[in-house]
Amino acid sequence: MKIISSPKEMKEFSASMKAEGKKIALVPTMGALHNGHLSLIDIARQNADIVVVSIFVNPTQFGPNEDYDKYPRQLQADAEKCEEHNADVIFAPTPDEIYLKDASTFVNEEQISQHLCGKSRPKHFRGVTTVVTILFNIVKPDVAVFGEKDAQQVSIIERMVRDLFMDVQIIRAPIIREESGLALSSRNKYMTKMEQDGATRIRKALLAGKELVDTGVTNLDRIKALVIHKVTDAKTRVIYVEVVDAKTSLPISELNIGKSRISIAVWYGETRLIDNIII
Ligand code: AMP
């Protein structure tokens, strides 16, 4: 497995693979890899000849008071995991290699990103779409794998790829969880064991919402109210609970059974967590 940091070298590597007719898959991550990320690498492996995992804590997707500085960075441990999962390349550039000092161009999706996490993290998705475009331009993947843990993010990426006629196929990967139900996240590291136990109420609340729908309830306010009630304890601050279209992540006014999603974001103590469930 190669570790490449220079965008120029990454471009040259991709060009040489393409010249040999190889299909390239990209798995974009911010590192601190866990089994959720590794499942994406496995899916990429099944869909391409060459698997590139990018590891880049992207400054432009963090707000001024967010956790950019304290975000976990552990390239050595990540490299071992990538190797075990048969990745071919880790692309791990520095911020200076990705963003020139006077860079002034951004990619902005302007509809889906207005909702859900876009409301409380105003420039977050602009940072995501910009860095994903840059990564696509450097790595030139035929396919890219994104997790449904960040369902709104993958909806926005799909919209961007469609709107800008990008030649890359987007694959959605299912959410990987702890046995407790807690969705795996690099940010789970911020929580104590007790908080991680408490945060399992997020999954339980989503399941309660789904069960309500399974009993025949379709009123969106009732579904949301139940989820908010179930998720709330002394450590929970609900950022949003919304019922959205499962594919586009846009708000809906009527439930479409099997094609809708409950999306949730909370502060659990000092940690911002998101999760979702198809209903
Ligand atoms: P991140 O490193 O948090 O930017 O995530 C990189 C990719 O891994 C994104 O496509 C995420 O949606 C995906 N991912 C993160 N956590 C999970 C999980 N628990 N299950 C599946 N995919 C995940």
mmCIF file of N, CA, C and O and ligand atoms in Angstrom, residues 28-31 34 36-37 40 71 146-147 149-150 153 174-176 183-184, ligand 1:
data_model
loop_
_atom_site.group_PDB
_atom_site.id
_atom_site.type_symbol
_atom_site.label_atom_id
_atom_site.label_comp_id
_atom_site.label_asym_id
_atom_site.label_seq_id
_atom_site.Cartn_x
_atom_site.Cartn_y
_atom_site.Cartn_z
ATOM 1 N N PRO A 28 -13.603 8.891 0.615
ATOM 2 C CA PRO A 28 -13.139 10.095 1.319
ATOM 3 C C PRO A 28 -13.432 10.001 2.817
ATOM 4 O O PRO A 28 -14.563 9.684 3.215
ATOM 5 N N THR A 29 -12.410 10.256 3.652
ATOM 6 C CA THR A 29 -12.602 10.237 5.106
ATOM 7 C C THR A 29 -11.781 11.359 5.741
ATOM 8 O O THR A 29 -10.895 11.927 5.105
ATOM 9 N N MET A 30 -12.077 11.578 7.021
ATOM 10 C CA MET A 30 -11.241 12.493 7.805
ATOM 11 C C MET A 30 -10.355 11.700 8.769
ATOM 12 O O MET A 30 -9.810 12.259 9.725
ATOM 13 N N GLY A 31 -10.231 10.392 8.546
ATOM 14 C CA GLY A 31 -9.336 9.584 9.374
ATOM 15 C C GLY A 31 -9.947 9.191 10.700
ATOM 16 O O GLY A 31 -11.164 9.271 10.877
ATOM 17 N N HIS A 34 -12.712 3.842 11.818
ATOM 18 C CA HIS A 34 -13.414 2.823 12.617
ATOM 19 C C HIS A 34 -14.098 1.867 11.639
ATOM 20 O O HIS A 34 -13.959 2.014 10.413
ATOM 21 N N GLY A 36 -17.003 1.630 10.565
ATOM 22 C CA GLY A 36 -17.872 2.265 9.570
ATOM 23 C C GLY A 36 -17.064 2.601 8.318
ATOM 24 O O GLY A 36 -17.429 2.237 7.194
ATOM 25 N N HIS A 37 -15.925 3.287 8.531
ATOM 26 C CA HIS A 37 -15.052 3.610 7.392
ATOM 27 C C HIS A 37 -14.591 2.334 6.688
ATOM 28 O O HIS A 37 -14.539 2.272 5.457
ATOM 29 N N LEU A 40 -16.836 0.881 4.232
ATOM 30 C CA LEU A 40 -16.823 1.620 2.955
ATOM 31 C C LEU A 40 -15.660 1.143 2.079
ATOM 32 O O LEU A 40 -15.801 1.003 0.852
ATOM 33 N N TYR A 71 -9.933 17.467 16.590
ATOM 34 C CA TYR A 71 -10.372 16.278 15.834
ATOM 35 C C TYR A 71 -9.234 15.246 15.842
ATOM 36 O O TYR A 71 -8.069 15.597 15.613
ATOM 37 N N PHE A 146 -19.818 6.634 0.004
ATOM 38 C CA PHE A 146 -20.172 7.514 1.126
ATOM 39 C C PHE A 146 -21.151 6.786 2.041
ATOM 40 O O PHE A 146 -21.999 6.026 1.565
ATOM 41 N N GLY A 147 -21.073 7.047 3.337
ATOM 42 C CA GLY A 147 -21.927 6.362 4.303
ATOM 43 C C GLY A 147 -23.257 7.069 4.504
ATOM 44 O O GLY A 147 -23.322 8.300 4.517
ATOM 45 N N LYS A 149 -24.698 7.140 7.206
ATOM 46 C CA LYS A 149 -24.641 7.785 8.519
ATOM 47 C C LYS A 149 -24.806 9.294 8.322
ATOM 48 O O LYS A 149 -25.509 9.961 9.069
ATOM 49 N N ASP A 150 -24.142 9.808 7.282
ATOM 50 C CA ASP A 150 -24.261 11.227 6.920
ATOM 51 C C ASP A 150 -25.178 11.320 5.705
ATOM 52 O O ASP A 150 -24.744 11.657 4.595
ATOM 53 N N GLN A 153 -25.354 14.500 3.700
ATOM 54 C CA GLN A 153 -24.109 14.710 2.939
ATOM 55 C C GLN A 153 -24.147 13.933 1.619
ATOM 56 O O GLN A 153 -23.825 14.483 0.560
ATOM 57 N N PRO A 174 -24.409 1.336 4.030
ATOM 58 C CA PRO A 174 -25.270 1.359 5.226
ATOM 59 C C PRO A 174 -24.522 1.768 6.496
ATOM 60 O O PRO A 174 -23.293 1.696 6.557
ATOM 61 N N ILE A 175 -25.286 2.188 7.502
ATOM 62 C CA ILE A 175 -24.697 2.653 8.768
ATOM 63 C C ILE A 175 -24.198 1.464 9.586
ATOM 64 O O ILE A 175 -24.929 0.495 9.782
ATOM 65 N N ILE A 176 -22.965 1.560 10.061
ATOM 66 C CA ILE A 176 -22.411 0.530 10.944
ATOM 67 C C ILE A 176 -22.512 1.044 12.388
ATOM 68 O O ILE A 176 -22.205 2.210 12.663
ATOM 69 N N ALA A 183 -24.370 4.616 16.566
ATOM 70 C CA ALA A 183 -23.709 4.663 15.254
ATOM 71 C C ALA A 183 -22.226 4.978 15.457
ATOM 72 O O ALA A 183 -21.884 5.882 16.231
ATOM 73 N N LEU A 184 -21.357 4.234 14.784
ATOM 74 C CA LEU A 184 -19.927 4.513 14.908
ATOM 75 C C LEU A 184 -19.630 5.901 14.361
ATOM 76 O O LEU A 184 -20.182 6.306 13.338
HETATM 77 P P1 AMP B 1 -15.824 11.083 8.177
HETATM 78 O O1 AMP B 1 -14.449 10.543 8.403
HETATM 79 O O2 AMP B 1 -16.619 11.265 9.421
HETATM 80 O O3 AMP B 1 -15.825 12.296 7.277
HETATM 81 O O4 AMP B 1 -16.607 9.969 7.362
HETATM 82 C C1 AMP B 1 -16.091 9.460 6.153
HETATM 83 C C2 AMP B 1 -17.126 8.579 5.521
HETATM 84 O O5 AMP B 1 -17.436 7.495 6.394
HETATM 85 C C3 AMP B 1 -18.454 9.297 5.236
HETATM 86 O O6 AMP B 1 -18.951 8.875 3.978
HETATM 87 C C4 AMP B 1 -19.326 8.818 6.364
HETATM 88 O O7 AMP B 1 -20.696 8.817 6.056
HETATM 89 C C5 AMP B 1 -18.830 7.409 6.554
HETATM 90 N N1 AMP B 1 -19.163 6.895 7.883
HETATM 91 C C6 AMP B 1 -18.871 7.474 9.070
HETATM 92 N N2 AMP B 1 -19.402 6.753 10.081
HETATM 93 C C7 AMP B 1 -20.061 5.710 9.508
HETATM 94 C C8 AMP B 1 -20.822 4.616 10.029
HETATM 95 N N3 AMP B 1 -21.031 4.460 11.334
HETATM 96 N N4 AMP B 1 -21.347 3.749 9.153
HETATM 97 C C9 AMP B 1 -21.161 3.917 7.806
HETATM 98 N N5 AMP B 1 -20.452 4.920 7.271
HETATM 99 C C10 AMP B 1 -19.904 5.803 8.101
#
